[in-house]
mmCIF file of C-alpha atoms (C1' of nucleotides) in Angstrom:
data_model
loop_
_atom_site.group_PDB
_atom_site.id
_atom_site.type_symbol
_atom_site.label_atom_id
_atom_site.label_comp_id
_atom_site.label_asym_id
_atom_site.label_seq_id
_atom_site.Cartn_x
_atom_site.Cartn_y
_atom_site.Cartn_z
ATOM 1 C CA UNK Q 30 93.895 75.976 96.466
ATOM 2 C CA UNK Q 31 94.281 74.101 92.927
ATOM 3 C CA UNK Q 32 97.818 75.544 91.798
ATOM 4 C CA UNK Q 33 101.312 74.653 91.196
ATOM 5 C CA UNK Q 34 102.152 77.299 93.677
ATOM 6 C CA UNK Q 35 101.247 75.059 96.763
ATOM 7 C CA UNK Q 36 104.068 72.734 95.920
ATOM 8 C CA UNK Q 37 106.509 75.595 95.785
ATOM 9 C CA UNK Q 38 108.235 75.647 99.150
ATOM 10 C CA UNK Q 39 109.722 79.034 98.802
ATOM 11 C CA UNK Q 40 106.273 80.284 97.977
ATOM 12 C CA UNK Q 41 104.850 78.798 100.702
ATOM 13 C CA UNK Q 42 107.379 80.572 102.825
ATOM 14 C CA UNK Q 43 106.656 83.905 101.568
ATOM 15 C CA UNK Q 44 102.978 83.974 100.878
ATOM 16 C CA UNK Q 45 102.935 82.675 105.132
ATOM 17 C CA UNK Q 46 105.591 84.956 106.385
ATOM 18 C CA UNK Q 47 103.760 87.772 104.516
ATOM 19 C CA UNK Q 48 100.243 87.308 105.985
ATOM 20 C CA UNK Q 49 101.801 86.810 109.638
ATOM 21 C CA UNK Q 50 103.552 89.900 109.073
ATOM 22 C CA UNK Q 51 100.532 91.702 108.154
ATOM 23 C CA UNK Q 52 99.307 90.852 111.556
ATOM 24 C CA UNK Q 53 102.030 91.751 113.438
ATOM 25 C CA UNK Q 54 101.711 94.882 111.739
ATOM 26 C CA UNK Q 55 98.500 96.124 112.621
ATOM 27 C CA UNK Q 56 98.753 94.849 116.084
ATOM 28 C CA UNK Q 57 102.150 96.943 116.696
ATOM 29 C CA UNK Q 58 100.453 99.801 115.128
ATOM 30 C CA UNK Q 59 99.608 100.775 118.417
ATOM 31 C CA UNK Q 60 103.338 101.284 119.566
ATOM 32 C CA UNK Q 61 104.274 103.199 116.514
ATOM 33 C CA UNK Q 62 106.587 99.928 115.317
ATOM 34 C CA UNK Q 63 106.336 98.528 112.008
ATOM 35 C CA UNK Q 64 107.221 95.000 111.521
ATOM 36 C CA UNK Q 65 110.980 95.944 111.103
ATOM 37 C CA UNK Q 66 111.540 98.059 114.028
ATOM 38 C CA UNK Q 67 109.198 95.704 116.410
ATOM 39 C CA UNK Q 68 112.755 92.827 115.606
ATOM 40 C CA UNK Q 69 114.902 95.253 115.932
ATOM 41 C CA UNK Q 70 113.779 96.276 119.017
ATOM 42 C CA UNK Q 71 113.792 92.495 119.887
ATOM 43 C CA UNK Q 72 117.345 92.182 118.795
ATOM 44 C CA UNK Q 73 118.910 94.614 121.312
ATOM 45 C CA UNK Q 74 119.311 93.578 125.020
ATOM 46 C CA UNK Q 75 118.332 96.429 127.462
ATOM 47 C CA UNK Q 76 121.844 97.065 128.377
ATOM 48 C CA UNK Q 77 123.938 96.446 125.463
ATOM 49 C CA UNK Q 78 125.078 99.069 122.791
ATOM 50 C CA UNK Q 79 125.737 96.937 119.585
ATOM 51 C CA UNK Q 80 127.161 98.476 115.707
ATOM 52 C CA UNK Q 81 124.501 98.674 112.640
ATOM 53 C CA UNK Q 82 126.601 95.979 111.076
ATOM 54 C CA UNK Q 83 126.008 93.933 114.488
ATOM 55 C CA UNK Q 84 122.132 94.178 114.419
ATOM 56 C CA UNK Q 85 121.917 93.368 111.001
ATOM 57 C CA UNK Q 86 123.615 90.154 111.447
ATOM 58 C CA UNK Q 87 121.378 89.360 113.841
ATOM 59 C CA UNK Q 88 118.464 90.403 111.467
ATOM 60 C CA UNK Q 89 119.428 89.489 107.987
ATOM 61 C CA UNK Q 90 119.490 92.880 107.222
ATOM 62 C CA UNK Q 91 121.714 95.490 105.407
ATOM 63 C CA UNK Q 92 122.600 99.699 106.343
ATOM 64 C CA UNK Q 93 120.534 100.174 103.034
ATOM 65 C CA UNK Q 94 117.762 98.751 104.941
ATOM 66 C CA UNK Q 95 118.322 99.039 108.625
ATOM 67 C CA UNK Q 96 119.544 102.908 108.667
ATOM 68 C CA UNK Q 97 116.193 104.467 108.061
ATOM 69 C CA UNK Q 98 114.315 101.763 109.884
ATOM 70 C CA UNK Q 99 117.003 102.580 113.107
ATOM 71 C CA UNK Q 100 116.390 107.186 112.237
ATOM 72 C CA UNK Q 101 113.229 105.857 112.844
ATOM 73 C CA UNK Q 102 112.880 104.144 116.030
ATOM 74 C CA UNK Q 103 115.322 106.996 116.917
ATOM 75 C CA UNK Q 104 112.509 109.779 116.073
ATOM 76 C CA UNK Q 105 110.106 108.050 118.318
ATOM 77 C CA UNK Q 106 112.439 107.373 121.234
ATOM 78 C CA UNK Q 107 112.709 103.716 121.212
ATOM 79 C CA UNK Q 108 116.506 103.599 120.410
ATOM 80 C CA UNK Q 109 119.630 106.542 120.810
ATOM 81 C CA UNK Q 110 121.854 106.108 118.146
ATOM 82 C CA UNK Q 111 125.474 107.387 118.597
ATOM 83 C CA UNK Q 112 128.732 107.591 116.486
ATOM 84 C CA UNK Q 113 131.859 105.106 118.177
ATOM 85 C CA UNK Q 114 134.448 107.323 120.140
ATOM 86 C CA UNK Q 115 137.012 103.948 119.184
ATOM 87 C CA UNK Q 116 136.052 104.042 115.373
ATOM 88 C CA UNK Q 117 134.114 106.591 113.944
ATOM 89 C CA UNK Q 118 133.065 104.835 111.467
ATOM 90 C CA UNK Q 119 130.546 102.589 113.406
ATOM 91 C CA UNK Q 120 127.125 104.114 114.330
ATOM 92 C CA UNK Q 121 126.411 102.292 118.011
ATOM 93 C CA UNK Q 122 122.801 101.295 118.790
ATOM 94 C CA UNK Q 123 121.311 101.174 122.259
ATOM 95 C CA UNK Q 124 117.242 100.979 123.671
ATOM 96 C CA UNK Q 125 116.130 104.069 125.459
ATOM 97 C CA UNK Q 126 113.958 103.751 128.327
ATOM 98 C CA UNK Q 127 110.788 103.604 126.660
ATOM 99 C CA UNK Q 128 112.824 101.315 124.226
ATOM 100 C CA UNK Q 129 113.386 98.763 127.218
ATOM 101 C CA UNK Q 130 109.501 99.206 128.455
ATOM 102 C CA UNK Q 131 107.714 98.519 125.006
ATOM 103 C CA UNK Q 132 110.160 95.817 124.989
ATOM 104 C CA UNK Q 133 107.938 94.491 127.734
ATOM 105 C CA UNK Q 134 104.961 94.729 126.083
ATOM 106 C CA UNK Q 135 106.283 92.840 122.881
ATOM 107 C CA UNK Q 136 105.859 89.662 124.049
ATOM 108 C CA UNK Q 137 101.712 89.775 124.071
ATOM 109 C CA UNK Q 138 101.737 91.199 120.529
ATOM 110 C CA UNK Q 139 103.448 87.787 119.892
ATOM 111 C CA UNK Q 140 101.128 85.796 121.304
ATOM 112 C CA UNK Q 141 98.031 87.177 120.121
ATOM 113 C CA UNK Q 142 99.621 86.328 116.519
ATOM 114 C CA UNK Q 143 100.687 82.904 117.627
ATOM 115 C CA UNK Q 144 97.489 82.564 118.927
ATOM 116 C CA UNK Q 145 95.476 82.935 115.931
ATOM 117 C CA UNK Q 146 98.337 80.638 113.785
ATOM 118 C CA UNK Q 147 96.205 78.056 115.528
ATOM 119 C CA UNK Q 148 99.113 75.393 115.117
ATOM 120 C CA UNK Q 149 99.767 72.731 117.472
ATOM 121 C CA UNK Q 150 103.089 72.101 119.516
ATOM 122 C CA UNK Q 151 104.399 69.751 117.198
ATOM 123 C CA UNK Q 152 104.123 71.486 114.259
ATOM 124 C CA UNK Q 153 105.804 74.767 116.126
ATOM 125 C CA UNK Q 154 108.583 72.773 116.415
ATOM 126 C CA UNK Q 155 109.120 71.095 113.104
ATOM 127 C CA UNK Q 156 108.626 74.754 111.733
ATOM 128 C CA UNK Q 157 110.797 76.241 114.429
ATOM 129 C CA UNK Q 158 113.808 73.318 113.899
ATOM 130 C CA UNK Q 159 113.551 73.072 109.913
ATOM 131 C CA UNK Q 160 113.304 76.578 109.352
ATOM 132 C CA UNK Q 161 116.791 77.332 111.808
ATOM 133 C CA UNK Q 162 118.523 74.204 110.107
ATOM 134 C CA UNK Q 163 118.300 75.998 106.488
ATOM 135 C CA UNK Q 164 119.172 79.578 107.831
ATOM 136 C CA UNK Q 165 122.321 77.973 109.143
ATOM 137 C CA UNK Q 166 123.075 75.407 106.880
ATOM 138 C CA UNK Q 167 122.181 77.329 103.272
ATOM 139 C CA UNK Q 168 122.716 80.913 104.094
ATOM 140 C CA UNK Q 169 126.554 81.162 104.508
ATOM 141 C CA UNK Q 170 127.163 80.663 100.703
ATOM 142 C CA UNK Q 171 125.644 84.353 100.295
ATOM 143 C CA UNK Q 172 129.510 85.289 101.808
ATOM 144 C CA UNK Q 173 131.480 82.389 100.367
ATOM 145 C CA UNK Q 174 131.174 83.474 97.042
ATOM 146 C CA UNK Q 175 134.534 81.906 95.867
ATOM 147 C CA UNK Q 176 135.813 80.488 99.107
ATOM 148 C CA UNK Q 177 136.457 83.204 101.563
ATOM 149 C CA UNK L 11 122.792 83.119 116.538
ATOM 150 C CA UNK L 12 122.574 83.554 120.223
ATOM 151 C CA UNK L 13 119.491 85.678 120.110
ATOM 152 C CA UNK L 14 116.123 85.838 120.918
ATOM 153 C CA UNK L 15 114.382 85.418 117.242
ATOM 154 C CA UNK L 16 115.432 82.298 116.811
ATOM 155 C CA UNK L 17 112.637 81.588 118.799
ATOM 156 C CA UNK L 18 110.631 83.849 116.746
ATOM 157 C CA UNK L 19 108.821 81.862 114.382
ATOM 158 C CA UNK L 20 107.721 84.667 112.049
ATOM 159 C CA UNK L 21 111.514 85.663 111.962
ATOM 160 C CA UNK L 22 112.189 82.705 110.861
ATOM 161 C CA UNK L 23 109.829 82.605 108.339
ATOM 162 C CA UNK L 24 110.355 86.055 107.558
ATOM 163 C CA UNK L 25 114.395 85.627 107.443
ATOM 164 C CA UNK L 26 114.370 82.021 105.573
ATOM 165 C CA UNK L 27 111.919 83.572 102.752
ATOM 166 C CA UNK L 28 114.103 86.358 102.088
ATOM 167 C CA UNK L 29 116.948 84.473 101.705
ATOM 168 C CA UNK L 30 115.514 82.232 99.308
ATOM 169 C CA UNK L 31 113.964 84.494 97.216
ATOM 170 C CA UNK L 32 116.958 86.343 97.182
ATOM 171 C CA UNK L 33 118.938 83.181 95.280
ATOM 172 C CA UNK L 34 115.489 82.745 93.284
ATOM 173 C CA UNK L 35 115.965 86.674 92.390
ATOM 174 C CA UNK L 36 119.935 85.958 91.065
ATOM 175 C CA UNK L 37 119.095 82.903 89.235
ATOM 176 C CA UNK L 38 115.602 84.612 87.479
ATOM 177 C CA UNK L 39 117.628 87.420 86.338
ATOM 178 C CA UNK L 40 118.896 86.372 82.755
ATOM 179 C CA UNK L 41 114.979 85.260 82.406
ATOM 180 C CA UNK L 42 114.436 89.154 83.217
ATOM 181 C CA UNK L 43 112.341 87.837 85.740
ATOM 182 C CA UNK L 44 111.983 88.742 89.672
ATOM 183 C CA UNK L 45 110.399 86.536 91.769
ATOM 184 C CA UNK L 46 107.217 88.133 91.738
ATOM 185 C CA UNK L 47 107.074 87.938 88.255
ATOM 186 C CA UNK L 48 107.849 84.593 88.319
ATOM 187 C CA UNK L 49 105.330 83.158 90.515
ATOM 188 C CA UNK L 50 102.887 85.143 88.324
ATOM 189 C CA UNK L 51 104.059 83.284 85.263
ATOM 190 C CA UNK L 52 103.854 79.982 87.560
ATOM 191 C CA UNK L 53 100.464 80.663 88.267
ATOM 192 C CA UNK L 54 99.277 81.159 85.073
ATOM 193 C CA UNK L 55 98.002 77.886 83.683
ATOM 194 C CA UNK L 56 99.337 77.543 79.681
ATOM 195 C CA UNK L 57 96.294 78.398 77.746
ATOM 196 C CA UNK L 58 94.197 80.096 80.496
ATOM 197 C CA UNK L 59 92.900 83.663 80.981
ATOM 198 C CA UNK L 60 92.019 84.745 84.380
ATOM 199 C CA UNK L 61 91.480 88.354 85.823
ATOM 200 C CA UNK L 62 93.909 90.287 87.738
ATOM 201 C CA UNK L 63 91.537 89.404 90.906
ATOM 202 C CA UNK L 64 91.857 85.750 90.275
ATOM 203 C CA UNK L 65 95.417 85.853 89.944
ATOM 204 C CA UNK L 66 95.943 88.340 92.967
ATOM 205 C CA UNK L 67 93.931 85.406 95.138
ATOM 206 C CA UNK L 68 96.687 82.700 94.118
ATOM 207 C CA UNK L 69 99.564 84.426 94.816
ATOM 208 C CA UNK L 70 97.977 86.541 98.292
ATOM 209 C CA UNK L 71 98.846 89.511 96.142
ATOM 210 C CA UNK L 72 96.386 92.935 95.155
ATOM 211 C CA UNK L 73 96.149 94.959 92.159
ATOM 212 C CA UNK L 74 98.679 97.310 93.864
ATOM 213 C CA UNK L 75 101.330 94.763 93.709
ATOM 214 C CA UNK L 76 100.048 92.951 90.988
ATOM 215 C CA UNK L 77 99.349 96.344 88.258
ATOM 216 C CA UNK L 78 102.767 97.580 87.784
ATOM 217 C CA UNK L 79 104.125 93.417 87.791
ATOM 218 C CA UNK L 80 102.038 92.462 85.387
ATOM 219 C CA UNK L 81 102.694 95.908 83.104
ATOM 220 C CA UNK L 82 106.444 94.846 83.417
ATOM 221 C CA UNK L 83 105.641 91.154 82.047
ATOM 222 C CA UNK L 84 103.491 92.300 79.252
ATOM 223 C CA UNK L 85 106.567 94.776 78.290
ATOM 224 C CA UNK L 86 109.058 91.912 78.261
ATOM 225 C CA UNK L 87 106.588 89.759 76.332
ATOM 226 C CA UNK L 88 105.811 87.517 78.372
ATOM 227 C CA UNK L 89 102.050 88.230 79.193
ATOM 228 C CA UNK L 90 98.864 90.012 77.483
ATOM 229 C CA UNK L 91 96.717 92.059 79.302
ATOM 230 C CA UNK L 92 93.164 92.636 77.493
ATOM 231 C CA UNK L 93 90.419 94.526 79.188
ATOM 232 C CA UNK L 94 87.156 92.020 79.189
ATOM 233 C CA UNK L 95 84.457 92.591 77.029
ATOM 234 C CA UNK L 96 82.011 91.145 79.142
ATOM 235 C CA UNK L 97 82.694 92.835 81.650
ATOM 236 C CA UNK L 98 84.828 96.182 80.932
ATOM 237 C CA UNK L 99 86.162 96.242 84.772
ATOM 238 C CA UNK L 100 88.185 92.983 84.171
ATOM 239 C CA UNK L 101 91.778 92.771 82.746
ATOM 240 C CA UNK L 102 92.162 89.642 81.500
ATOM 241 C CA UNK L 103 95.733 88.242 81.736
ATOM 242 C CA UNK L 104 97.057 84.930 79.529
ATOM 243 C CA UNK L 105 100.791 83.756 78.445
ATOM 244 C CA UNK L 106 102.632 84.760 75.373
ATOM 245 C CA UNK L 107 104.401 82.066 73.469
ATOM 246 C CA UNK L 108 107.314 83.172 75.125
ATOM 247 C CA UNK L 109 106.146 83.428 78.975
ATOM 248 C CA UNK L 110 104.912 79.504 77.929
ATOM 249 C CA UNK L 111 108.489 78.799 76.629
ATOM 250 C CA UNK L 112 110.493 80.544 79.716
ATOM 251 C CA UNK L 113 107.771 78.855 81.940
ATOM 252 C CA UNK L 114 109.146 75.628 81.090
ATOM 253 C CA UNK L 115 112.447 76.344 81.891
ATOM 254 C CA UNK L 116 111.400 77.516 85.235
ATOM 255 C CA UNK L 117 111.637 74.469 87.432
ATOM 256 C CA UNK L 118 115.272 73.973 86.778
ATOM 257 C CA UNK L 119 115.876 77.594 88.549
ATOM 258 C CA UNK L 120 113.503 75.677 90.965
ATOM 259 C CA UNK L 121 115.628 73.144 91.431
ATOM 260 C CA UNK L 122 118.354 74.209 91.427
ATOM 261 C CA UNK L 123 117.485 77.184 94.444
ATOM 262 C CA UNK L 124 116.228 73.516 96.269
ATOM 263 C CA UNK L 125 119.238 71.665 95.691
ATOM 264 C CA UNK L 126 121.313 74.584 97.751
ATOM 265 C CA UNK L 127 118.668 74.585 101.015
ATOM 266 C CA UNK L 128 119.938 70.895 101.570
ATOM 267 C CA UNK L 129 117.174 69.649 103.588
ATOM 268 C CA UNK L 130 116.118 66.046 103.671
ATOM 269 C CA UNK L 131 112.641 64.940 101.619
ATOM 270 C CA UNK L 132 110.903 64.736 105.548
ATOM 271 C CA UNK L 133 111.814 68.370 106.522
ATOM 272 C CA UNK L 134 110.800 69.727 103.438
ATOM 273 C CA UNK L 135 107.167 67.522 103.845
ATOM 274 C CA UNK L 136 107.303 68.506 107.013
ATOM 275 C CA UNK L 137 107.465 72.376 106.138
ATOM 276 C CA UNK L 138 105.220 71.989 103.375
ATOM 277 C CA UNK L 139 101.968 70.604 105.258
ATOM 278 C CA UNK L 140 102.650 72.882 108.269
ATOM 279 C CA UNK L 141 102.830 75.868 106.184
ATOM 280 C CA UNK L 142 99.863 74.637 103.655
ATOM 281 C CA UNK L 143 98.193 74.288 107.093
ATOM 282 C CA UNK L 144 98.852 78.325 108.463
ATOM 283 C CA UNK L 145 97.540 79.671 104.925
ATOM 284 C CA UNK L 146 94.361 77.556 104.874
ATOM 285 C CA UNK L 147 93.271 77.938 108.606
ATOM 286 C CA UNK L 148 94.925 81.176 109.347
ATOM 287 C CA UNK L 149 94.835 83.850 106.606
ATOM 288 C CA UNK L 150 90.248 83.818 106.010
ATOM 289 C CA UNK L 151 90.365 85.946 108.794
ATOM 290 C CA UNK L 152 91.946 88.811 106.765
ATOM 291 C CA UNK L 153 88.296 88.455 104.728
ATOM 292 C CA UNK L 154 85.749 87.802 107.692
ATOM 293 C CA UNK L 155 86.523 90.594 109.388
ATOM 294 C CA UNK L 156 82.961 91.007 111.182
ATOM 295 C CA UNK L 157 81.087 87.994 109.653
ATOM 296 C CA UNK L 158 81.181 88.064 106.329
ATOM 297 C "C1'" DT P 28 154.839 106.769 106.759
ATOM 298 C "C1'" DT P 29 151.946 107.400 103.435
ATOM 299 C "C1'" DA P 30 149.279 105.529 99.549
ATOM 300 C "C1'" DA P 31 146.297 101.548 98.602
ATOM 301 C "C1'" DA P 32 142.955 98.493 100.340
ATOM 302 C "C1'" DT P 33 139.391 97.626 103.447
ATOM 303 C "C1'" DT P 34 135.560 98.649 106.287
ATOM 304 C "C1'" DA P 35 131.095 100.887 108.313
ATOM 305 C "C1'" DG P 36 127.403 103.253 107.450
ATOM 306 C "C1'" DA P 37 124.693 106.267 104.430
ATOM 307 C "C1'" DT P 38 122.666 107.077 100.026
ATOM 308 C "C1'" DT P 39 120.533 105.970 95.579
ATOM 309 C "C1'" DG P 40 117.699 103.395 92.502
ATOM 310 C "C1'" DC P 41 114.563 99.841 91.564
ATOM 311 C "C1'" DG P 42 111.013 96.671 92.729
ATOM 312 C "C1'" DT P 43 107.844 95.132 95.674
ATOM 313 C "C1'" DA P 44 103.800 95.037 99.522
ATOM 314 C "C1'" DC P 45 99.772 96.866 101.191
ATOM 315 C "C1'" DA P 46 96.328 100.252 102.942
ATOM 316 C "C1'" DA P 47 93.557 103.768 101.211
ATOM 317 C "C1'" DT P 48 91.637 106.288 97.580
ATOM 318 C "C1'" DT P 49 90.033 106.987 92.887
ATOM 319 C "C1'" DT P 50 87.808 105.879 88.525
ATOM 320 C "C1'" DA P 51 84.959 103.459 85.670
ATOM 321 C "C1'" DA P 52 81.781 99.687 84.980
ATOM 322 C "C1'" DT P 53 78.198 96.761 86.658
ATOM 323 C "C1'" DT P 54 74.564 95.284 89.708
ATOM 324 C "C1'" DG P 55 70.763 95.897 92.923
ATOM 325 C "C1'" DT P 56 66.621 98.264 94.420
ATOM 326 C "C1'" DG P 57 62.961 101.381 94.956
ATOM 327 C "C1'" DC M 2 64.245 103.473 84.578
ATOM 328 C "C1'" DA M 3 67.363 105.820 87.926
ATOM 329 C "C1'" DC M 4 70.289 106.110 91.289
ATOM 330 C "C1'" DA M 5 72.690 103.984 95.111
ATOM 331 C "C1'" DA M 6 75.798 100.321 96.222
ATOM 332 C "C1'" DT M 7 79.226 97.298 94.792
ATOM 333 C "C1'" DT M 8 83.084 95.754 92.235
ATOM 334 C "C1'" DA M 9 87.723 95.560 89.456
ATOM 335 C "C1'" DA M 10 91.688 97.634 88.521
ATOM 336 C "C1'" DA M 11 94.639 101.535 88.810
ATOM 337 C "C1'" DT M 12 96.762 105.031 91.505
ATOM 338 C "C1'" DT M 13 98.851 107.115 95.604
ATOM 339 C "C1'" DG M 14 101.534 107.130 99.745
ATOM 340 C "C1'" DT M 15 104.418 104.824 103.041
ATOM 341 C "C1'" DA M 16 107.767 101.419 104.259
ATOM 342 C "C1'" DC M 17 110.692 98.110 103.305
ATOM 343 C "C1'" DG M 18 114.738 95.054 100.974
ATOM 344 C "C1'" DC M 19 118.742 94.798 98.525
ATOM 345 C "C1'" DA M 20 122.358 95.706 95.043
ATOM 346 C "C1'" DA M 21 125.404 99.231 93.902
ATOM 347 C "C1'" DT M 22 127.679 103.326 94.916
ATOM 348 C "C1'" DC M 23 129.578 106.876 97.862
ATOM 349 C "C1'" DT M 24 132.014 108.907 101.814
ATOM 350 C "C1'" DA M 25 134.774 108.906 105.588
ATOM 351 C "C1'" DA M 26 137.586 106.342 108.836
ATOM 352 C "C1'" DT M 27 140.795 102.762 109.694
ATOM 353 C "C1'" DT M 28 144.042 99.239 108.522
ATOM 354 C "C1'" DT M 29 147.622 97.195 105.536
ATOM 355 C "C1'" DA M 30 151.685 97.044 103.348
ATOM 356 C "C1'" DA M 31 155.045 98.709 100.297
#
DNA sequence: TTAAATTAGATTGCGTACAATTTAATTGTG
DNA sequence: CACAATTAAATTGTACGCAATCTAATTTAA
């Protein structure tokens, strides 16, 4: 690999995260999940209802993004989605059932990827502790804009 | 972030790249550049002409991606795209004058993007060899499917 | 208390990603 | 040579991702 790209971190980051995505993908094939519903999915404990806005914290994610992914999951069963009796303007988002038992099964899909990452324990962790360190540390400026 | 894809490595990659690209995709913008676009023109050495193959191989990218990307460079002047006459299949791709002058103003988008992610010169080492690491070892299997 | 401001989610528009298919050119083989 | 197999790029179809806008509900403040 003889190009300028390589010393790119943010490349590095995407061209990685892509490929491991494309795994997870065809692996969760099975379950009807893309890659987008399979964290989703991962985001919701089985007995708590949380708000769109909520689970898109959790997920980096916007409505624009996580509505259609949500009718979705919806369709095939995995979630119920419900309008707020408090505020109607908040959709709130709970696993079904079969939501809570592919849940279950998530956790092999994860390490069949992991296991073909090949990486050893101490680079899992360097990843793992670098990569949370700039997601905390860099990200809040999206929402400071000019100091709110 | 109390929740379970933290531990999530692809999350993390997945999350962290989006969020970088996303201040990459703000600062590229009075280039009229997105960040695909850009790590196109990155790739592109200054008085080279490689296919649309070649390229796609750099940046983990195909022709599907690449096609309409490369259409939307050529349009804002920053690339030419000539069919080979050796061999009529090929699109050869090379710089403009001007995708060699915004090239050089690149790296201060670059740096500036780094300057915001705040990590120290050992995490971002760190991330880089891991990472280089995943894409070498990991990502031939998407080619060798049975032997190749 | 009601009109303005804010908020949540949905929608729209644009630009990727990538699998699968198509088209045209080239190569390999009988 | 001729035709099958392969190859490069383009096209098609599906699914994001996100900014910007829209709609409806709620909150704020005059």
């Amino acid at each position: 690999m003889p190009n300028h790209l390589d010393n790119q971190l943010c490349f590095l980051l995407y061209a990685t995260s892509k490929e491991i995505i494309r795994q997870y993908t065809m692996l969760l094939k099975p379950y009807n999940l893309t890659y987008t519903g399979y964290i989703a999915i991962l985001a919701l404990e089985d007995d708590e209802q949380i708000t769109v806005k909520e689970l898109g914290k959790r997920l980096f994610l916007d409505s624009g993004t996580l509505t259609p992914v949500l009718k979705k999951l919806e369709a095939t069963g995995y979630v119920l989605r419900e309008r707020s009796k408090e505020d109607e303007r908040q959709m709130q988002i709970y696993l079904t059932k079969a939501g809570i038992e592919v849940r279950q099964k998530l956790p092999e899909v994860s390490r069949r990827v992991m296991k073909q990452l090949n990486i050893t324990e101490q680079q899992y962790m360097q990843l793992k502790y670098v990569l949370q360190d700039i997601l905390q540390n860099d990200l809040p400026i999206k929402d400071e804009k000019l100091g709110k």
